[in-house]
Coordinates of C-alpha atoms (C1' of nucleotides) in Angstrom, one line a residue:
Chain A
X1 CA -9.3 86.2 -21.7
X2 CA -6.6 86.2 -19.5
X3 CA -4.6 89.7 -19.0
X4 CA -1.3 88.1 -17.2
X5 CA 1.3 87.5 -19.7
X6 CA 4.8 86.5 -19.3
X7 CA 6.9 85.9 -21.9
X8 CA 9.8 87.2 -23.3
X9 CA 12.2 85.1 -20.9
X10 CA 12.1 82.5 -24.2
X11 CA 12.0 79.3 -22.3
X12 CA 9.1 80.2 -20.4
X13 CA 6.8 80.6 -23.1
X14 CA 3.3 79.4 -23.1
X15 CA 3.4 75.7 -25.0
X16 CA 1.0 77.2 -27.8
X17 CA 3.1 79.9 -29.1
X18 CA 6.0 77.4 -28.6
X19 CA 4.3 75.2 -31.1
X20 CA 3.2 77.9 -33.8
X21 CA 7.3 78.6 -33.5
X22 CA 8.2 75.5 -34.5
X23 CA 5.8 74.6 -37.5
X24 CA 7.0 77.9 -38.7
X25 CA 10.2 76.6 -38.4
X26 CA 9.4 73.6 -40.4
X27 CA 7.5 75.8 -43.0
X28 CA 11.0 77.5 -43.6
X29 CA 12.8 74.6 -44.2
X30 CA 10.3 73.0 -46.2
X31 CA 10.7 75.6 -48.7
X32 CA 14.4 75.8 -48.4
X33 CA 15.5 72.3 -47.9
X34 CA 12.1 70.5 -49.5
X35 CA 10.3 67.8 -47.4
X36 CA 12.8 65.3 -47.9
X37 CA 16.1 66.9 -46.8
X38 CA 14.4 68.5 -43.5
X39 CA 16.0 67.2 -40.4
X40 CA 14.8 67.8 -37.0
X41 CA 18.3 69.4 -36.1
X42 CA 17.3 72.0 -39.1
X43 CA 13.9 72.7 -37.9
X44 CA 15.3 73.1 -33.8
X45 CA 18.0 74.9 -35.2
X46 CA 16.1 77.4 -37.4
X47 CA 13.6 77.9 -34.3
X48 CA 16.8 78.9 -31.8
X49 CA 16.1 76.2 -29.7
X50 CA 17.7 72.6 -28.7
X51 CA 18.0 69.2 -30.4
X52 CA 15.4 67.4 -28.8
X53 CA 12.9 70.2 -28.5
X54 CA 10.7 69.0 -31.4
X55 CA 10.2 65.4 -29.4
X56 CA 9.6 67.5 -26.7
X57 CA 6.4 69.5 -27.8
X58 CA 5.4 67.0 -30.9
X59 CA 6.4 63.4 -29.7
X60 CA 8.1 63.0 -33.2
X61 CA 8.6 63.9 -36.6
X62 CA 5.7 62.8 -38.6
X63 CA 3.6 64.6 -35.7
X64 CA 5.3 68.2 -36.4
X65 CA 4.8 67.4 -40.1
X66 CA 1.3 66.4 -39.6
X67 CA 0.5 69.5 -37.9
X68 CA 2.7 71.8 -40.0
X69 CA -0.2 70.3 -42.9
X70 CA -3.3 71.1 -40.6
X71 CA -1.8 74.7 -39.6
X72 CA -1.7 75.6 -43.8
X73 CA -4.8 74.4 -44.5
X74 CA -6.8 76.4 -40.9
X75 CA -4.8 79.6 -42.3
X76 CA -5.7 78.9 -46.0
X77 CA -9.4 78.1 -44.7
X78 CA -9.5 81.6 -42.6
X79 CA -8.2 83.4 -45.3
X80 CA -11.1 82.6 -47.8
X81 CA -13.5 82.9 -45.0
X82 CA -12.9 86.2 -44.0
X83 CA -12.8 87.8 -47.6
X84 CA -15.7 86.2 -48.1
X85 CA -16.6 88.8 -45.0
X86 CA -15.2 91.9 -45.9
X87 CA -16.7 91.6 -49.7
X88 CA -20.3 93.0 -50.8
X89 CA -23.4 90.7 -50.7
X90 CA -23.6 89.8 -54.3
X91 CA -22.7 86.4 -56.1
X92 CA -20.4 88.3 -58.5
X93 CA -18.5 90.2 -56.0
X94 CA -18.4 87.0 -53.6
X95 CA -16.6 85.0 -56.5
X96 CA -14.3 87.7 -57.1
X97 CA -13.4 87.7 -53.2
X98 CA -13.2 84.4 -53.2
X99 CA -10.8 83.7 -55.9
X100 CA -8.8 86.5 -55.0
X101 CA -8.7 85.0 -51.4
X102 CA -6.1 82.4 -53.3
X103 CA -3.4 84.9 -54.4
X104 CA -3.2 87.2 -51.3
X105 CA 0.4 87.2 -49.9
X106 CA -0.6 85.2 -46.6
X107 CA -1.6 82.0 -48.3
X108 CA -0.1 82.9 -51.9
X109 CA 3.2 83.0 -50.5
X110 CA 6.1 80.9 -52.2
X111 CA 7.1 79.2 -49.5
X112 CA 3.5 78.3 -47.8
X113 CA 3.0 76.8 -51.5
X114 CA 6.1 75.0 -51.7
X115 CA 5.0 73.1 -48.5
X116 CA 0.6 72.3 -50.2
X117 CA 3.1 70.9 -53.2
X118 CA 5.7 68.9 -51.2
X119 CA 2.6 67.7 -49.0
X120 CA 0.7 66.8 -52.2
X121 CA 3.3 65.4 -53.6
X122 CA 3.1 62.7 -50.4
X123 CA 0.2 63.0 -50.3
X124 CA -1.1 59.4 -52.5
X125 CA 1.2 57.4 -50.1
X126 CA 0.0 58.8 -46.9
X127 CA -3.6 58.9 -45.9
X128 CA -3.1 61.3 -43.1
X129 CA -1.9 64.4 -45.9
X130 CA -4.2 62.8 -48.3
X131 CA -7.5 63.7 -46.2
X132 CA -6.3 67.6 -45.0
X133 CA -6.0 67.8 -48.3
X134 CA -8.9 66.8 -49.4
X135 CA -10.7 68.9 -46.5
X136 CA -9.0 72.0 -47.8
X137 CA -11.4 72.5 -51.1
X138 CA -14.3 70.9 -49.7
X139 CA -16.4 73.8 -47.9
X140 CA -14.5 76.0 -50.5
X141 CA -15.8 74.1 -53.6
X142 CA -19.7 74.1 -51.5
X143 CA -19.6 77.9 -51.4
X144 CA -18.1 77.8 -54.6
X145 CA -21.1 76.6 -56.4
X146 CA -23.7 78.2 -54.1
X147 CA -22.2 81.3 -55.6
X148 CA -22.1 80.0 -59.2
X149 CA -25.9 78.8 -59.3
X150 CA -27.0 82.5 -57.8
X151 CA -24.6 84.1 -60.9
X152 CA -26.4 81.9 -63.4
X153 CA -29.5 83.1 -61.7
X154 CA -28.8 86.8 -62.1
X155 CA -27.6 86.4 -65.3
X156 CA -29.8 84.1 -67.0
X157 CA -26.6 82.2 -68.5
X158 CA -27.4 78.7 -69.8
X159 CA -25.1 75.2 -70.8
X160 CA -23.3 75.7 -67.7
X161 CA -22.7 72.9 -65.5
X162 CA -22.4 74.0 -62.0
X163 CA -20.2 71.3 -60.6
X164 CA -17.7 70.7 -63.4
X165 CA -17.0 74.6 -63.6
X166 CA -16.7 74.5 -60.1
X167 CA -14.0 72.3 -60.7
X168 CA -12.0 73.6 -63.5
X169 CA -12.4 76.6 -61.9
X170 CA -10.7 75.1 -58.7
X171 CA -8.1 73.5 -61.1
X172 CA -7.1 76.9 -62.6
X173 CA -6.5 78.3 -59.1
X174 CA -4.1 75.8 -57.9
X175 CA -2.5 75.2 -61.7
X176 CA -1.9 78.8 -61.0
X177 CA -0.1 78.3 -57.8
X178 CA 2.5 76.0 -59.2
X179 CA 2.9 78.6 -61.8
X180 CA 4.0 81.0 -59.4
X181 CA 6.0 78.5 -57.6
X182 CA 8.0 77.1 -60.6
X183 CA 7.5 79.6 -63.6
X184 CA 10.6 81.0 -65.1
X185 CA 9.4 84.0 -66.2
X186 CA 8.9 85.7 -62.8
X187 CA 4.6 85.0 -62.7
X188 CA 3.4 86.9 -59.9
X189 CA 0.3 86.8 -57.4
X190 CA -0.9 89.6 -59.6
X191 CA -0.5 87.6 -62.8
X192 CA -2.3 84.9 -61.1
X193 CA -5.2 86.6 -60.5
X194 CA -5.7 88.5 -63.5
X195 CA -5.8 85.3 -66.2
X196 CA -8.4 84.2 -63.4
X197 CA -10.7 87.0 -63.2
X198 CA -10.2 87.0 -67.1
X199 CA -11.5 83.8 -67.1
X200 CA -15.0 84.0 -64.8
X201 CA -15.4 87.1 -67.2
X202 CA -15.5 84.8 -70.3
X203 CA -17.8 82.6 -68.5
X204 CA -20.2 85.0 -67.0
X205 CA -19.6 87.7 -69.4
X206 CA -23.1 89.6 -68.2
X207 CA -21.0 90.3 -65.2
X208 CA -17.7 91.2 -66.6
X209 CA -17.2 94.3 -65.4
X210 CA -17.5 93.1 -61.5
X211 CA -14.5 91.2 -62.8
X212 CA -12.0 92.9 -64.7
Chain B
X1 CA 26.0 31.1 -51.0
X2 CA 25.6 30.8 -54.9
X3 CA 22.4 29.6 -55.6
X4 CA 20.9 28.7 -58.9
X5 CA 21.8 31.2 -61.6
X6 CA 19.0 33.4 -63.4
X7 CA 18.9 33.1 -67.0
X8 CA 21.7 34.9 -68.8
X9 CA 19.3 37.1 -70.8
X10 CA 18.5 39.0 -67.4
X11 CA 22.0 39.8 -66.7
X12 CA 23.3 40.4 -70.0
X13 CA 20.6 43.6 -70.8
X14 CA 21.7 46.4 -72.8
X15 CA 22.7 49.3 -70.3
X16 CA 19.8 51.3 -71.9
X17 CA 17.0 48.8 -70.9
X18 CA 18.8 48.2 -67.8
X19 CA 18.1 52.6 -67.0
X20 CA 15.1 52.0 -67.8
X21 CA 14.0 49.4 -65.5
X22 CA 15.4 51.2 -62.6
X23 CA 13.9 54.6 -63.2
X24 CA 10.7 52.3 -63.7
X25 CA 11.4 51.2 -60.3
X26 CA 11.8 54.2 -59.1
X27 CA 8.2 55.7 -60.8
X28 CA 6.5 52.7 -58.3
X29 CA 8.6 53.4 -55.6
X30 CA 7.8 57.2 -55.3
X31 CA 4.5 56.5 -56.0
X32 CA 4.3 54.0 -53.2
X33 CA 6.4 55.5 -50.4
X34 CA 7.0 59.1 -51.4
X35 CA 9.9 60.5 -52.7
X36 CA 11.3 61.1 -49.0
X37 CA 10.5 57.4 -48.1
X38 CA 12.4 56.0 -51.8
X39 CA 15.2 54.4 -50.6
X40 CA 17.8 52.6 -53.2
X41 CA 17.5 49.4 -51.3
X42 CA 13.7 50.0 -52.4
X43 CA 14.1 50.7 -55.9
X44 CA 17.0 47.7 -56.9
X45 CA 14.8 45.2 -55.0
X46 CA 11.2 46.7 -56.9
X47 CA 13.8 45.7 -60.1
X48 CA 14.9 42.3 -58.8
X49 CA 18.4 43.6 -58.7
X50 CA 21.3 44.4 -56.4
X51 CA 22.1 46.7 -53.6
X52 CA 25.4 48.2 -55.7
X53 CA 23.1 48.5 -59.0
X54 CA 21.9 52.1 -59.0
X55 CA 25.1 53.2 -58.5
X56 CA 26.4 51.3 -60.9
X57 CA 24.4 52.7 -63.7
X58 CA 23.5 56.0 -61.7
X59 CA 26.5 57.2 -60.0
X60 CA 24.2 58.7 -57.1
X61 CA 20.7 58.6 -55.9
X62 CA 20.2 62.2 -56.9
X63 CA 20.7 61.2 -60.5
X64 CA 18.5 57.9 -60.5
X65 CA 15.7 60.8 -59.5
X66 CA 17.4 63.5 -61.8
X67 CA 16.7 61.2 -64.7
X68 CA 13.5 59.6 -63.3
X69 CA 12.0 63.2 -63.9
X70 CA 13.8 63.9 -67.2
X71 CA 12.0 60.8 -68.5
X72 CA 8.4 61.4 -67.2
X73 CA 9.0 64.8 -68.7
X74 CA 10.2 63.5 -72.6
X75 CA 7.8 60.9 -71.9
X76 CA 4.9 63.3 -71.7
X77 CA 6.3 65.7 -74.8
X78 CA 6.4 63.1 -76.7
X79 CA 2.7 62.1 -75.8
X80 CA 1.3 65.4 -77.2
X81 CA 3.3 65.5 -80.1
X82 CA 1.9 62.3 -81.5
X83 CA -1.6 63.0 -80.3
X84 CA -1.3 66.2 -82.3
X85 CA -0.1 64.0 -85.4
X86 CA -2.8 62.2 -85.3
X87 CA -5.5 64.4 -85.0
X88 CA -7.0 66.7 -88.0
X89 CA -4.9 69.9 -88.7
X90 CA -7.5 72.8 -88.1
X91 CA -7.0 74.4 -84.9
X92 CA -10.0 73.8 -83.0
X93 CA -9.4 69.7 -83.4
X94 CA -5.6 70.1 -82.8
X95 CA -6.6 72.4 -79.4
X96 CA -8.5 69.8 -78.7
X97 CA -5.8 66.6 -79.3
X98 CA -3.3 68.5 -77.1
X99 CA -5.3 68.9 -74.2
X100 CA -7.1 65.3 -74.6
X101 CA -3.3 64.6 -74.6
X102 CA -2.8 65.4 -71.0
X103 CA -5.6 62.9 -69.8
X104 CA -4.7 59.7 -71.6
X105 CA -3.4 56.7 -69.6
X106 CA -0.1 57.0 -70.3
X107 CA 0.7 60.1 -68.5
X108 CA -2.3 60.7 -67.0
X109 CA -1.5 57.8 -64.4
X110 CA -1.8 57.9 -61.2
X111 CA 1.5 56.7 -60.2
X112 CA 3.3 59.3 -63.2
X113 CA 0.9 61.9 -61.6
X114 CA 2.6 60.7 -58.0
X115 CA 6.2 62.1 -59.2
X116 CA 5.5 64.6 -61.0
X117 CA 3.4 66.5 -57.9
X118 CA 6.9 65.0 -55.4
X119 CA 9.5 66.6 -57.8
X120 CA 7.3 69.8 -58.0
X121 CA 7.5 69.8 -54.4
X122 CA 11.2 69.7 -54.4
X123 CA 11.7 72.1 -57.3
X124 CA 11.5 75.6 -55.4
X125 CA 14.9 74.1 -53.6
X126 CA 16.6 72.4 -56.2
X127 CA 17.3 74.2 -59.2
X128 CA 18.3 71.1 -61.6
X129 CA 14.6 69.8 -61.0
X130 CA 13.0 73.4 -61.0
X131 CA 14.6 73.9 -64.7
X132 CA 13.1 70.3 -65.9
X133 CA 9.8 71.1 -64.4
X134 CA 9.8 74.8 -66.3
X135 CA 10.5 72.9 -69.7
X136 CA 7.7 70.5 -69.9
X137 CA 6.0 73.2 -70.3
X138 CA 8.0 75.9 -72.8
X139 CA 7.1 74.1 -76.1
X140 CA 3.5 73.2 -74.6
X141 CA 2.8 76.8 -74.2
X142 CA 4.1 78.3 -77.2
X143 CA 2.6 75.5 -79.8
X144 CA -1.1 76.3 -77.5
X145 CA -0.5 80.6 -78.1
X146 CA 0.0 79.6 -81.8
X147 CA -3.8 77.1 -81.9
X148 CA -5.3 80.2 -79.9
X149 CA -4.5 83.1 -82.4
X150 CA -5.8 80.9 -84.9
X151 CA -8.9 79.7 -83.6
X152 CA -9.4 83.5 -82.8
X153 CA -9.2 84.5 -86.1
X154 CA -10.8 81.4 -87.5
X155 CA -13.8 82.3 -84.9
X156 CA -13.5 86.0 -84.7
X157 CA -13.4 86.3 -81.0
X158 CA -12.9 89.4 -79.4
X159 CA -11.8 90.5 -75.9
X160 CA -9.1 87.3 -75.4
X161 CA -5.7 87.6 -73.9
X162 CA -3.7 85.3 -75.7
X163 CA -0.8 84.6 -73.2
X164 CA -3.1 84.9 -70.6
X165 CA -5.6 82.2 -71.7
X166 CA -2.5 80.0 -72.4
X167 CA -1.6 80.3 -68.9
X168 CA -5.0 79.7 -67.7
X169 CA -5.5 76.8 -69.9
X170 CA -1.9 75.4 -68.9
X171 CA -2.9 75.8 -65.1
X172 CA -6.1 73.9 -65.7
X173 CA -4.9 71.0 -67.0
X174 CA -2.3 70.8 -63.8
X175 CA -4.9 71.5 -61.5
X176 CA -7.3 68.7 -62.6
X177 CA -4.2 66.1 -62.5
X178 CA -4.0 67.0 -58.9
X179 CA -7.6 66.5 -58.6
X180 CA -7.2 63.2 -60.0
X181 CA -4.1 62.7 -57.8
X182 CA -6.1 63.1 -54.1
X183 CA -9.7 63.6 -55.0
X184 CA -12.0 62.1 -52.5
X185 CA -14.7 61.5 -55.0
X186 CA -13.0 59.3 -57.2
X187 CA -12.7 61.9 -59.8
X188 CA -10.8 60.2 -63.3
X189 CA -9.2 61.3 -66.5
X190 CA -12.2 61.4 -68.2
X191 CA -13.9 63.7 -65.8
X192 CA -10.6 65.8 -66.0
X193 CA -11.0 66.0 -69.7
X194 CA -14.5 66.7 -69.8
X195 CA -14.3 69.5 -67.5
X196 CA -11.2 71.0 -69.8
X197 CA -13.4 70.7 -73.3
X198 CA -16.3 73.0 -71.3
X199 CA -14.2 75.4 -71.0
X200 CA -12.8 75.3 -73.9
X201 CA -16.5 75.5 -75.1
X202 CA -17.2 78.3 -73.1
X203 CA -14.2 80.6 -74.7
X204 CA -14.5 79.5 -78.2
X205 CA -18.7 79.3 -78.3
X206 CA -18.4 79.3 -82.2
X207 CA -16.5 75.6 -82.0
X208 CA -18.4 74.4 -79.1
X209 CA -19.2 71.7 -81.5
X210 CA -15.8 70.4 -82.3
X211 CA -15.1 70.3 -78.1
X212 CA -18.3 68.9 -76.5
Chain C
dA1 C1' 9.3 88.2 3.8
dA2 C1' 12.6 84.8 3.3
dA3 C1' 13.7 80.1 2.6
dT4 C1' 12.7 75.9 0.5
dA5 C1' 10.3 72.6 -2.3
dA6 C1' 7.9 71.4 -6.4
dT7 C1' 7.0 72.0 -11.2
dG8 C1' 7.4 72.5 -16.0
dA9 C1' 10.3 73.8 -19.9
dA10 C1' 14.3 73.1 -22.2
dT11 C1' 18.8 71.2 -23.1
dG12 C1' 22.2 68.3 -25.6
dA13 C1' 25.0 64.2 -25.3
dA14 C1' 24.3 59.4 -26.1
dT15 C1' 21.9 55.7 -28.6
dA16 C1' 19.9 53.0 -32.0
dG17 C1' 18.5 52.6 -36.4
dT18 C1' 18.7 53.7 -41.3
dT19 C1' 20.7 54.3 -45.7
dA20 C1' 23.9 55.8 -49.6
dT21 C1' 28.1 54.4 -51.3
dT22 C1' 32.1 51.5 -52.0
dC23 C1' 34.6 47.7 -53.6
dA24 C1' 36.5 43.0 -53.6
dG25 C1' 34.8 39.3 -55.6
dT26 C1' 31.8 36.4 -58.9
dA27 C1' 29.6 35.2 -63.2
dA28 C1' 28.8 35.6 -68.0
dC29 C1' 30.1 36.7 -72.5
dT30 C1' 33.5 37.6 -76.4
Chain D
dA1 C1' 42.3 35.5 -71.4
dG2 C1' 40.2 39.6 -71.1
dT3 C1' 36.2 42.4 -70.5
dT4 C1' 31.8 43.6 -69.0
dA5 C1' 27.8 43.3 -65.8
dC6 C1' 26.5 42.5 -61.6
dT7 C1' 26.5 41.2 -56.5
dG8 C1' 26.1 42.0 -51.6
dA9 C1' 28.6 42.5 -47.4
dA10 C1' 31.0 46.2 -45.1
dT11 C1' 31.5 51.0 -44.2
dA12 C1' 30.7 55.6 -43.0
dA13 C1' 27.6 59.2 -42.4
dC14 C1' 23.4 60.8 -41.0
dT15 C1' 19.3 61.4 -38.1
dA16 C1' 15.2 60.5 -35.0
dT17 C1' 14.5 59.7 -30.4
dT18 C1' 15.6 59.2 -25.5
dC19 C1' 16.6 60.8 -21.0
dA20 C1' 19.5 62.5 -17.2
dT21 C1' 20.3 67.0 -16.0
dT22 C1' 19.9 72.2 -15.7
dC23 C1' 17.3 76.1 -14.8
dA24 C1' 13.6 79.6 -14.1
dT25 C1' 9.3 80.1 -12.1
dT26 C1' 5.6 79.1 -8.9
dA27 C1' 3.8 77.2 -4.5
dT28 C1' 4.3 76.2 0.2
dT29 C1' 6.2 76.6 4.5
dT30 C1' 8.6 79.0 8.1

DNA sequence: AAATAATGAATGAATAGTTATTCAGTAACT
DNA sequence: AGTTACTGAATAACTATTCATTCATTATTT
């Protein structure tokens, strides 16, 4: 909307972009330092800015974290969304894009999932994480089995419950995830969505070729 | 200053049971407070004990929490090992003790569940944990590829990955513990396991039977 | 157009609070 | 008496937060 922009001066920036440099900040450390070892001087220091900046543009600590949680999940949310988008009409493809939403680099990325893990790993002691992450599958896991009761539609499959393969099928995507973030044998985005697709082929095998 | 003595019994435990209460202590307190929030004032007071006493028996805090994961780990080996004891020796009902296996009580606890999800959090930046984390599931893995071939050539299934399925499978089962961790739907260990044995179902039609 | 005041952004040293670790001392057991 | 197990106050290090101050930009006045 507005064409004047001045930047570039670095302490003159506008407090929005400020912000987005500072939970990026904290997304680095995360992954390098974990959640528990990440100090505001770290987070100030890895953004090139001063002590007390954080304070400053978050009121504290738990704030930035808090934030840092609710900027994942929006970029997570978008991602999904606008595959969703870009993909054909039809149930089949829509699954695919949808599950292949969850391995692009943006949201796939080792160090965006070492912050969902460190987060769910707090995630039982504080309510605040608890509920963003909570929110992140819920419109997902809607659309999710939308999409599921149009496949079993198309494809006249039978002795499948909707909402339990809805889940598992949620479970595998972020059992997935920690395999890329932990596995010692080098498991890939790639891999990840390969033993997925392999596995909506064995369960809608009618449409196995949209899948593999 | 000296008040009334406890019971001798309490001072005099064996070092062994005296670990063990402490890292029990320290299973509560991450599951309370968070890994980040665990404090050793925390964990010697949740075991009735001294300020000095995790040092004593520890060293450091970092190996109170080095061998508070080793133990959930051996802890939940040793749980599928006996469940696969126990069970019948053809494939399809020893597929089905070992994955039953990661839904019982004793690991399948929501406070177990807690640490397990805070260490995996921490494990992309600390190697020591990253290595425990990878080997709770080496032995898993390999024993699951060796029920799969069998089951396929029990069943005479076609068109299965072996190694991929195991990873799928393996990714399932994590994913529904972090379902049972933070879902806001009060989803349990028995929902868990009855969403794994549908799947299992749906890949092995020919033993749906021995699953569902 | 120049000078001056007001504003908002950022700094970083100081503070207050927390927490891991030490260790001299105490109690129990052999 | 000698040894082992434990205690808990003291210490030292760390870290979140505050706030007086600096500085660039914008607004107002001359």
């Amino acid at each position: 909307m507005t064409a004047l922009q001045k930047p570039q001066t670095t302490r003159r920036a506008a407090k929005a972009v400020r912000r987005r440099q500072l939970i990026e900040a904290a997304i680095k450390s995360i992954a390098k330092r974990g959640l528990g070892d990440t100090t505001l001087a770290h987070v100030s220091k890895a953004a090139g800015l001063s002590q007390g900046i954080i304070n400053l543009h978050f009121t504290n600590k738990e704030n930035l974290l808090y934030e840092t949680l609710k900027y994942i999940r929006s970029e997570y949310e978008q991602n999904w969304r606008s595959a969703l988008e870009k993909s054909d009409a039809d149930p089949a493809s829509q699954l695919t894009a949808l599950l292949k939403a969850d391995y692009q680099s943006a949201v796939a990325d080792v160090k965006k999932l070492a912050v969902w893990f460190a987060f769910w790993g707090e995630a039982k002691s504080r309510p605040t994480y608890k509920k963003i992450c909570q929110e992140r599958v819920t419109d997902y896991s809607e659309i999710l089995q939308e999409l599921i009761v149009e496949l079993i539609d198309e494809g006249g499959y039978s002795d499948i419950n909707v909402a339990d393969l809805a889940e598992g099928i949620i479970a595998m995507a972020d059992g997935l995830w920690l395999n890329i973030l932990i596995s010692a044998n080098g498991f890939k985005r790639s891999d990840a969505e390969r033993v997925m697709m392999q596995y909506l082929a064995q369960v809608f095998p009618e449409h196995r070729h949209v899948f593999l």
